[in-house]
CSV table of C-alpha atoms and ligand atoms in Angstrom, one decimal:
chain,number,residue,atom,x,y,z
A,1,HIS,CA,0.0,0.0,0.0
A,2,ARG,CA,2.8,2.4,1.0
A,3,ALA,CA,4.9,1.4,-2.1
A,4,CYS,CA,1.9,2.2,-4.3
A,5,ALA,CA,1.5,5.6,-2.7
A,6,GLN,CA,5.1,6.3,-3.3
A,7,ARG,CA,4.9,5.2,-6.9
A,8,ILE,CA,1.9,7.4,-7.6
A,9,SER,CA,3.6,10.4,-5.9
A,10,HIS,CA,6.7,10.0,-8.1
A,11,TRP,CA,4.6,9.7,-11.3
A,12,MET,CA,2.7,12.9,-10.2
A,13,ARG,CA,6.0,14.7,-10.0
A,14,ASP,CA,7.0,13.3,-13.4
A,15,CYS,CA,3.7,14.7,-14.8
A,16,GLY,CA,4.7,18.2,-13.7
A,17,PHE,CA,2.4,18.8,-10.7
A,18,ASP,CA,3.7,21.8,-8.7
A,19,GLU,CA,3.2,20.1,-5.3
A,20,VAL,CA,2.9,16.5,-4.3
A,21,GLU,CA,2.4,15.1,-0.9
A,22,ILE,CA,1.3,12.0,1.0
A,23,ASP,CA,-1.1,13.4,3.6
A,24,ALA,CA,-1.8,12.4,7.2
A,25,VAL,CA,-4.4,9.7,6.3
A,26,GLY,CA,-2.2,8.3,3.4
A,27,ASN,CA,-3.9,10.1,0.4
A,28,VAL,CA,-1.5,11.1,-2.4
A,29,VAL,CA,-2.3,14.7,-3.3
A,30,GLY,CA,-1.0,16.5,-6.4
A,31,ARG,CA,-1.6,20.2,-7.1
A,32,TYR,CA,-1.2,21.9,-10.4
A,33,LYS,CA,-1.5,25.6,-9.9
A,34,ALA,CA,-3.7,28.1,-11.6
A,35,ALA,CA,-2.4,31.2,-13.4
A,36,THR,CA,-3.2,33.2,-10.3
A,37,ASP,CA,-2.9,32.1,-6.6
A,38,ASP,CA,-6.4,33.3,-5.5
A,39,ALA,CA,-8.2,31.0,-8.0
A,40,LYS,CA,-10.6,28.3,-6.9
A,41,THR,CA,-9.7,24.6,-7.1
A,42,LEU,CA,-11.2,21.7,-9.1
A,43,LEU,CA,-11.0,18.6,-7.0
A,44,THR,CA,-10.7,15.2,-8.7
A,45,GLY,CA,-9.3,11.7,-8.1
A,46,SER,CA,-10.2,8.2,-6.9
A,47,HIS,CA,-8.9,5.5,-4.6
A,48,TYR,CA,-5.7,3.5,-4.9
A,49,ASP,CA,-6.6,0.7,-2.5
A,50,THR,CA,-8.4,-2.3,-3.8
A,51,VAL,CA,-10.3,-5.4,-2.7
A,52,ARG,CA,-8.6,-8.7,-2.1
A,53,ASN,CA,-7.8,-10.3,-5.5
A,54,GLY,CA,-9.3,-7.3,-7.3
A,55,GLY,CA,-8.7,-5.8,-10.7
A,56,LYS,CA,-6.2,-3.1,-11.9
A,57,TYR,CA,-8.6,-0.3,-12.8
A,58,ASP,CA,-11.1,0.1,-10.0
A,59,GLY,CA,-10.0,3.4,-8.5
A,60,ARG,CA,-6.6,3.9,-10.2
A,61,LEU,CA,-8.1,4.9,-13.5
A,62,GLY,CA,-9.7,7.9,-11.8
A,63,ILE,CA,-6.2,9.0,-10.6
A,64,PHE,CA,-4.3,8.4,-13.8
A,65,VAL,CA,-6.8,10.1,-16.1
A,66,PRO,CA,-6.4,13.6,-14.5
A,67,MET,CA,-2.7,12.9,-14.2
A,68,ALA,CA,-2.5,12.4,-18.0
A,69,CYS,CA,-4.4,15.7,-18.5
A,70,VAL,CA,-2.0,17.6,-16.1
A,71,ARG,CA,1.0,16.1,-17.9
A,72,GLU,CA,-0.3,17.5,-21.1
A,73,LEU,CA,-1.0,21.0,-19.6
A,74,HIS,CA,2.5,21.0,-18.2
A,75,ARG,CA,4.0,19.9,-21.5
A,76,GLN,CA,2.2,22.9,-23.1
A,77,GLY,CA,3.3,25.2,-20.3
A,78,ARG,CA,-0.4,26.0,-19.9
A,79,ARG,CA,-2.0,27.3,-16.7
A,80,LEU,CA,-5.8,27.4,-16.3
A,81,PRO,CA,-7.9,29.9,-14.3
A,82,PHE,CA,-8.3,27.3,-11.5
A,83,HIS,CA,-6.0,25.0,-9.5
A,84,ILE,CA,-6.3,21.3,-10.1
A,85,GLU,CA,-6.0,19.0,-7.1
A,86,VAL,CA,-5.8,15.3,-7.9
A,87,VAL,CA,-6.2,13.0,-4.9
A,88,GLY,CA,-5.3,9.3,-4.8
A,89,PHE,CA,-7.5,8.3,-1.9
A,90,ALA,CA,-5.8,5.9,0.5
A,91,GLU,CA,-8.8,3.8,1.4
A,92,GLU,CA,-12.2,3.4,-0.1
A,93,GLU,CA,-13.0,-0.3,0.0
A,94,GLY,CA,-13.3,-1.1,3.7
A,95,GLN,CA,-11.4,-4.3,3.5
A,96,ARG,CA,-9.1,-4.6,6.5
A,97,TYR,CA,-11.3,-2.5,9.0
A,98,LYS,CA,-15.0,-2.0,9.3
A,99,ALA,CA,-14.4,1.7,8.7
A,100,THR,CA,-14.5,2.8,5.1
A,101,PHE,CA,-13.9,5.9,2.9
A,102,LEU,CA,-11.0,6.8,5.2
A,103,GLY,CA,-9.3,9.0,2.6
A,104,SER,CA,-12.3,10.9,1.2
A,105,GLY,CA,-13.9,11.0,4.7
A,106,ALA,CA,-10.9,12.9,6.0
A,107,LEU,CA,-11.3,15.6,3.3
A,108,ILE,CA,-14.9,16.3,4.5
A,109,GLY,CA,-14.0,16.2,8.2
A,110,ASP,CA,-15.6,12.8,8.7
A,111,PHE,CA,-12.8,10.7,9.9
A,112,LYS,CA,-14.2,9.3,13.1
A,113,GLN,CA,-11.7,9.1,16.0
A,114,GLU,CA,-13.4,5.9,17.3
A,115,TRP,CA,-12.4,4.1,14.1
A,116,LEU,CA,-8.8,4.2,15.4
A,117,GLU,CA,-9.6,1.5,18.0
A,118,GLN,CA,-11.1,-0.9,15.5
A,119,LYS,CA,-9.1,-4.1,15.2
A,120,ASP,CA,-8.3,-6.1,12.0
A,121,ALA,CA,-8.5,-9.9,11.8
A,122,ASP,CA,-5.1,-10.2,13.5
A,123,GLY,CA,-6.0,-7.8,16.4
A,124,ILE,CA,-4.0,-4.9,15.1
A,125,THR,CA,-5.8,-1.6,15.7
A,126,LEU,CA,-6.3,1.0,12.9
A,127,ARG,CA,-4.2,3.4,15.1
A,128,GLU,CA,-1.3,0.9,15.2
A,129,ALA,CA,-1.5,0.2,11.5
A,130,MET,CA,-1.5,3.9,10.6
A,131,GLN,CA,1.3,4.7,13.0
A,132,HIS,CA,3.3,1.8,11.6
A,133,ALA,CA,2.8,3.3,8.2
A,134,GLY,CA,4.4,6.6,9.4
A,135,LEU,CA,1.1,8.6,9.3
A,136,CYS,CA,0.6,11.5,11.6
A,137,ILE,CA,-2.9,10.7,13.0
A,138,ASP,CA,-3.1,14.0,15.0
A,139,ASP,CA,-3.0,15.9,11.7
A,140,ILE,CA,-6.0,14.2,10.1
A,141,PRO,CA,-8.5,16.9,11.2
A,142,LYS,CA,-6.4,19.5,9.3
A,143,LEU,CA,-7.2,17.7,6.0
A,144,GLN,CA,-10.8,19.0,6.0
A,145,ARG,CA,-11.3,21.1,2.9
A,146,ASP,CA,-13.2,24.4,2.9
A,147,PRO,CA,-15.9,23.9,0.1
A,148,ALA,CA,-15.9,27.7,-0.5
A,149,ARG,CA,-12.5,27.3,-2.1
A,150,TYR,CA,-13.6,24.5,-4.5
A,151,LEU,CA,-15.4,24.5,-7.7
A,152,GLY,CA,-16.6,20.9,-7.3
A,153,PHE,CA,-15.5,17.3,-7.5
A,154,ILE,CA,-15.3,15.1,-10.6
A,155,GLU,CA,-14.3,11.4,-10.7
A,156,VAL,CA,-13.6,9.0,-13.6
A,157,HIS,CA,-14.2,5.4,-12.8
A,158,ILE,CA,-14.4,2.1,-14.6
A,159,GLU,CA,-18.1,1.1,-14.9
A,160,GLN,CA,-17.7,-2.2,-13.0
A,161,GLY,CA,-20.8,-3.6,-14.6
A,162,PRO,CA,-22.1,-5.0,-18.0
A,163,VAL,CA,-24.3,-2.2,-19.2
A,164,LEU,CA,-21.9,-0.1,-21.5
A,165,ASN,CA,-20.3,-3.3,-22.8
A,166,GLU,CA,-23.7,-4.8,-23.8
A,167,LEU,CA,-24.7,-1.5,-25.5
A,168,ASP,CA,-21.3,-1.1,-27.2
A,169,ILE,CA,-20.9,2.4,-25.8
A,170,PRO,CA,-17.5,3.5,-24.4
A,171,LEU,CA,-18.5,6.2,-21.8
A,172,GLY,CA,-21.4,6.6,-19.4
A,173,ILE,CA,-22.7,9.7,-17.6
A,174,VAL,CA,-23.5,8.9,-14.0
A,175,THR,CA,-26.8,10.3,-12.9
A,176,SER,CA,-26.7,9.2,-9.2
A,177,ILE,CA,-24.8,6.8,-6.9
A,178,ASN,CA,-26.8,4.3,-5.0
A,179,GLY,CA,-27.1,4.6,-1.3
A,180,SER,CA,-25.7,1.7,0.8
A,181,ALA,CA,-25.4,0.3,4.3
A,182,ARG,CA,-23.0,-2.4,5.6
A,183,TYR,CA,-23.5,-4.4,8.8
A,184,ILE,CA,-21.1,-6.8,10.6
A,185,CYS,CA,-23.1,-9.4,12.4
A,186,GLU,CA,-22.9,-12.5,14.5
A,187,MET,CA,-25.4,-15.3,15.2
A,188,ILE,CA,-24.9,-17.2,18.4
A,189,GLY,CA,-26.3,-20.7,19.2
A,190,MET,CA,-24.8,-23.6,21.0
A,191,ALA,CA,-21.8,-25.6,19.9
A,192,SER,CA,-22.5,-29.3,20.5
A,193,HIS,CA,-21.6,-32.8,19.3
A,194,ALA,CA,-22.4,-33.4,15.6
A,195,GLY,CA,-23.1,-37.1,16.2
A,196,THR,CA,-25.1,-37.0,19.4
A,197,THR,CA,-27.2,-33.8,19.2
A,198,PRO,CA,-30.6,-34.7,17.6
A,199,MET,CA,-31.8,-32.5,14.8
A,200,ASP,CA,-34.7,-31.1,16.9
A,201,ARG,CA,-32.4,-30.0,19.8
A,202,ARG,CA,-29.8,-28.1,17.9
A,203,ARG,CA,-29.1,-24.4,18.0
A,204,ASP,CA,-27.1,-24.2,14.9
A,205,ALA,CA,-25.9,-20.6,14.3
A,206,ALA,CA,-24.7,-21.3,10.7
A,207,CYS,CA,-28.1,-22.7,9.6
A,208,GLY,CA,-29.7,-19.5,11.0
A,209,VAL,CA,-27.4,-17.4,8.9
A,210,ALA,CA,-27.9,-19.7,5.8
A,211,GLU,CA,-31.6,-19.0,6.1
A,212,LEU,CA,-31.0,-15.3,6.2
A,213,ALA,CA,-28.7,-15.5,3.2
A,214,LEU,CA,-31.6,-16.9,1.1
A,215,TYR,CA,-34.0,-14.3,2.5
A,216,ILE,CA,-31.8,-11.3,1.6
A,217,GLU,CA,-31.5,-12.6,-1.9
A,218,LYS,CA,-35.3,-12.8,-2.3
A,219,ARG,CA,-35.9,-9.5,-0.5
A,220,ALA,CA,-33.5,-7.5,-2.7
A,221,ALA,CA,-34.9,-9.1,-5.9
A,222,ARG,CA,-38.4,-8.1,-4.9
A,223,ASP,CA,-37.4,-4.4,-5.4
A,224,GLY,CA,-35.9,-4.9,-8.8
A,225,THR,CA,-33.2,-2.3,-8.3
A,226,SER,CA,-32.0,-3.2,-4.8
A,227,VAL,CA,-29.0,-5.5,-4.1
A,228,ALA,CA,-28.1,-7.4,-1.0
A,229,THR,CA,-24.9,-9.4,-0.5
A,230,MET,CA,-23.5,-11.6,2.3
A,231,GLY,CA,-19.9,-11.5,1.3
A,232,GLN,CA,-18.4,-12.9,4.5
A,233,LEU,CA,-19.7,-16.0,6.3
A,234,ASN,CA,-17.5,-17.6,8.9
A,235,VAL,CA,-17.8,-20.2,11.6
A,236,PRO,CA,-15.0,-19.3,14.0
A,237,SER,CA,-12.9,-22.3,14.9
A,238,GLY,CA,-15.5,-24.5,13.2
A,239,SER,CA,-14.9,-28.3,13.2
A,240,VAL,CA,-16.3,-31.0,10.9
A,241,ASN,CA,-17.9,-32.7,13.9
A,242,VAL,CA,-19.2,-29.8,15.8
A,243,VAL,CA,-22.6,-28.1,15.4
A,244,PRO,CA,-21.7,-24.4,14.7
A,245,GLY,CA,-22.1,-22.4,17.9
A,246,ARG,CA,-21.3,-19.1,16.3
A,247,CYS,CA,-21.5,-17.7,12.8
A,248,GLN,CA,-20.1,-14.3,11.8
A,249,PHE,CA,-21.4,-12.6,8.6
A,250,SER,CA,-21.5,-9.4,6.7
A,251,LEU,CA,-24.4,-7.6,5.0
A,252,ASP,CA,-23.9,-5.1,2.1
A,253,LEU,CA,-27.3,-3.5,1.2
A,254,ARG,CA,-27.8,-1.0,-1.6
A,255,ALA,CA,-30.6,0.8,-3.4
A,256,PRO,CA,-31.1,3.9,-5.7
A,257,THR,CA,-32.8,5.9,-2.9
A,258,ASN,CA,-32.2,6.1,0.8
A,259,GLU,CA,-35.9,5.3,1.5
A,260,GLN,CA,-35.7,2.1,-0.6
A,261,ARG,CA,-32.5,1.1,1.1
A,262,ASP,CA,-33.9,1.8,4.6
A,263,ALA,CA,-37.0,-0.3,3.9
A,264,MET,CA,-34.9,-3.2,2.8
A,265,VAL,CA,-32.6,-2.8,5.9
A,266,ALA,CA,-35.7,-2.8,8.2
A,267,ASP,CA,-37.1,-6.0,6.6
A,268,ILE,CA,-33.7,-7.8,6.9
A,269,LEU,CA,-33.2,-6.8,10.5
A,270,ALA,CA,-36.7,-8.0,11.3
A,271,GLU,CA,-36.0,-11.3,9.6
A,272,ILE,CA,-32.8,-11.8,11.7
A,273,GLU,CA,-34.9,-11.3,14.8
A,274,ALA,CA,-37.6,-13.8,13.5
A,275,ILE,CA,-35.0,-16.4,12.6
A,276,ALA,CA,-33.3,-16.0,16.0
A,277,GLN,CA,-36.6,-16.4,17.8
A,278,ARG,CA,-37.6,-19.5,15.9
A,279,ARG,CA,-34.2,-21.2,16.2
A,280,GLY,CA,-33.4,-20.2,19.8
A,281,LEU,CA,-30.4,-18.1,18.7
A,282,ARG,CA,-29.0,-14.8,19.9
A,283,TYR,CA,-27.4,-12.3,17.6
A,284,SER,CA,-25.6,-8.9,17.3
A,285,THR,CA,-25.7,-6.5,14.4
A,286,GLU,CA,-23.3,-3.6,14.0
A,287,LEU,CA,-23.8,-0.9,11.4
A,288,ALA,CA,-20.3,-0.5,9.8
A,289,MET,CA,-21.1,2.0,7.1
A,290,LYS,CA,-24.1,4.0,5.8
A,291,ALA,CA,-23.7,6.2,2.7
A,292,ALA,CA,-26.5,8.3,1.3
A,293,ALA,CA,-27.5,8.1,-2.3
A,294,ALA,CA,-25.7,10.8,-4.2
A,295,PRO,CA,-27.4,12.3,-7.2
A,296,SER,CA,-25.0,14.1,-9.6
A,297,ALA,CA,-25.0,17.9,-9.5
A,298,PRO,CA,-26.9,18.9,-12.7
A,299,GLU,CA,-24.4,21.5,-13.9
A,300,TRP,CA,-21.5,19.1,-13.5
A,301,GLN,CA,-23.3,16.2,-15.1
A,302,GLN,CA,-24.0,18.6,-17.9
A,303,ARG,CA,-20.3,19.4,-18.3
A,304,TRP,CA,-19.6,15.6,-18.7
A,305,GLU,CA,-22.4,15.4,-21.2
A,306,ALA,CA,-21.1,18.3,-23.3
A,307,ALA,CA,-17.6,16.7,-23.3
A,308,VAL,CA,-18.9,13.2,-24.4
A,309,ASP,CA,-21.1,14.9,-27.0
A,310,ALA,CA,-18.1,16.9,-28.4
A,311,LEU,CA,-16.2,13.6,-28.8
A,312,GLY,CA,-18.9,12.3,-31.0
A,313,VAL,CA,-19.6,9.4,-28.6
A,314,PRO,CA,-23.2,8.4,-27.9
A,315,LEU,CA,-24.5,9.9,-24.7
A,316,TYR,CA,-25.7,7.3,-22.2
A,317,ARG,CA,-26.9,8.2,-18.7
A,318,MET,CA,-26.9,5.6,-15.9
A,319,PRO,CA,-26.9,5.2,-12.1
A,320,SER,CA,-23.9,3.8,-10.3
A,321,GLY,CA,-24.5,0.6,-8.4
A,322,ALA,CA,-21.0,0.7,-6.9
A,323,GLY,CA,-20.0,3.1,-4.1
A,324,HIS,CA,-17.4,5.8,-4.8
A,325,ASP,CA,-15.3,8.5,-3.1
A,326,ALA,CA,-17.6,11.0,-4.9
A,327,MET,CA,-20.4,10.0,-2.4
A,328,LYS,CA,-18.3,11.5,0.4
A,329,LEU,CA,-17.3,14.7,-1.4
A,330,HIS,CA,-21.0,15.0,-2.3
A,331,GLU,CA,-21.7,15.9,1.3
A,332,ILE,CA,-19.8,19.2,0.9
A,333,MET,CA,-19.6,20.1,-2.8
A,334,PRO,CA,-21.2,19.4,-6.1
A,335,GLN,CA,-20.0,16.2,-7.8
A,336,ALA,CA,-20.5,14.2,-11.0
A,337,MET,CA,-18.8,11.1,-12.4
A,338,LEU,CA,-17.9,9.6,-15.8
A,339,PHE,CA,-17.9,5.8,-16.3
A,340,VAL,CA,-15.6,4.0,-18.7
A,341,ARG,CA,-16.7,0.7,-20.3
A,342,GLY,CA,-15.1,-2.5,-18.9
A,343,LEU,CA,-14.3,-5.7,-20.9
A,344,ASN,CA,-15.2,-9.2,-19.9
A,345,ALA,CA,-18.8,-8.3,-19.4
A,346,GLY,CA,-17.7,-5.4,-17.2
A,347,ILE,CA,-16.6,-7.7,-14.4
A,348,SER,CA,-15.0,-5.9,-11.4
A,349,HIS,CA,-13.7,-6.8,-8.0
A,350,ASN,CA,-12.1,-9.6,-9.9
A,351,PRO,CA,-8.6,-9.8,-11.7
A,352,LEU,CA,-10.5,-10.2,-15.0
A,353,GLU,CA,-11.5,-6.5,-14.7
A,354,SER,CA,-10.2,-4.7,-17.8
A,355,SER,CA,-10.7,-1.9,-20.3
A,356,THR,CA,-9.2,-0.8,-23.6
A,357,ALA,CA,-6.6,1.9,-24.2
A,358,ASP,CA,-9.0,3.5,-26.7
A,359,ASP,CA,-11.8,3.8,-24.2
A,360,MET,CA,-9.5,5.1,-21.5
A,361,GLN,CA,-8.1,7.6,-24.0
A,362,LEU,CA,-11.7,8.8,-24.6
A,363,SER,CA,-12.1,9.4,-20.9
A,364,VAL,CA,-8.8,11.5,-20.9
A,365,ASP,CA,-10.2,13.5,-23.9
A,366,ALA,CA,-13.5,14.0,-22.1
A,367,PHE,CA,-11.7,15.2,-19.0
A,368,SER,CA,-9.6,17.6,-21.0
A,369,HIS,CA,-12.8,18.9,-22.6
A,370,VAL,CA,-14.3,19.6,-19.1
A,371,LEU,CA,-11.1,21.4,-18.1
A,372,ASN,CA,-11.3,23.6,-21.2
A,373,GLN,CA,-15.0,24.2,-20.7
A,374,LEU,CA,-14.4,25.3,-17.1
A,375,ALA,CA,-11.5,27.5,-18.2
A,376,GLN,CA,-13.8,29.3,-20.6
A,377,GLU,CA,-16.5,29.7,-17.9
A,378,GLN,CA,-14.0,31.1,-15.4
A,379,GLN,CA,-12.7,33.8,-17.9
B,1,GLV,C1,-16.7,-0.1,-3.7
B,1,GLV,O1,-16.1,-0.7,-4.6
B,1,GLV,C2,-18.0,-0.6,-3.4
B,1,GLV,O2,-19.0,-0.2,-4.1
B,1,GLV,O3,-18.1,-1.4,-2.4
B,2,MN,MN1,-14.1,-1.3,-5.6
B,3,MN,MN1,-13.8,2.0,-6.9
């Protein structure tokens, strides 16, 4: 992770950014200055962390596209009437700790101090991990940005789904990012002998969770546009001949609106209670993340649309099922995203994730177009 941050920071310097730093939360921040110091700043970027066994483009594409644009501005010796700040966010995926959006959260003043006491699977606290990485935790509150000094936030991202690929369209205009909630849960029953405990006397925690896994699948499908995933399901110290006494599991629940997400969450929590009652189990649920749906700011969406139109590429508007750093910046400034078509049916969170140089170049061209458009507006 730290080597990756170093590598990005060196490449930013090579591109001609005026200032490059790795900040207190681990974000890599590059600034390319405006013609005048008192100008406002365009904020952009994406994350450089990834899921376990993920692909190469999720996140990184949104760092490298604006870097390519800045490299070109620098090559031309050109300054715009606004500063450009490109951020490689240190953490977006929420893999090692329950906390997530650590990088973009810090920029909006939403890095929660209690997160520092969370432990990873090996018992290492977030505080210890960050200190070990040489980060100055005390300085994180200073990373909060003043929205009055910013024009807005734009993010380029690989689509991570099959839509653009099926339509044979290279770029997508994001209209809104789905709202989400994550829970870390545990079902607790009674561990007992697998050979001697009759079926009607068991309090099998894993069977309770299995029942829930099938329920969430049906409940999300009922909405049509909601999704629900149990990505982690673990019987701690389970044995082949022991009825599972505990079962830990995660829930990732998303929908296009907060209301639709909250209705699904309520039904799923009620179902956990019902299953526990029926099976004589106890349980705990801990909300690990809740991100509001983030509709694109109309004027920024319009700038992406004008850029895509100018490239002669078909204009296709779509919601984002995946979460993005833009959801956090959305809380303090206008934002809009551009999607780039993925290959292999748009698969993501998988090493098969891919895109083409041609499609990525189109996103660089669209980004440059937005920069030029903004430059004209700021004249
Ligand atoms: C991030 O990739 C997410 O949507 O979970
Ligand atoms: Mn991801
Ligand atoms: Mn991503």
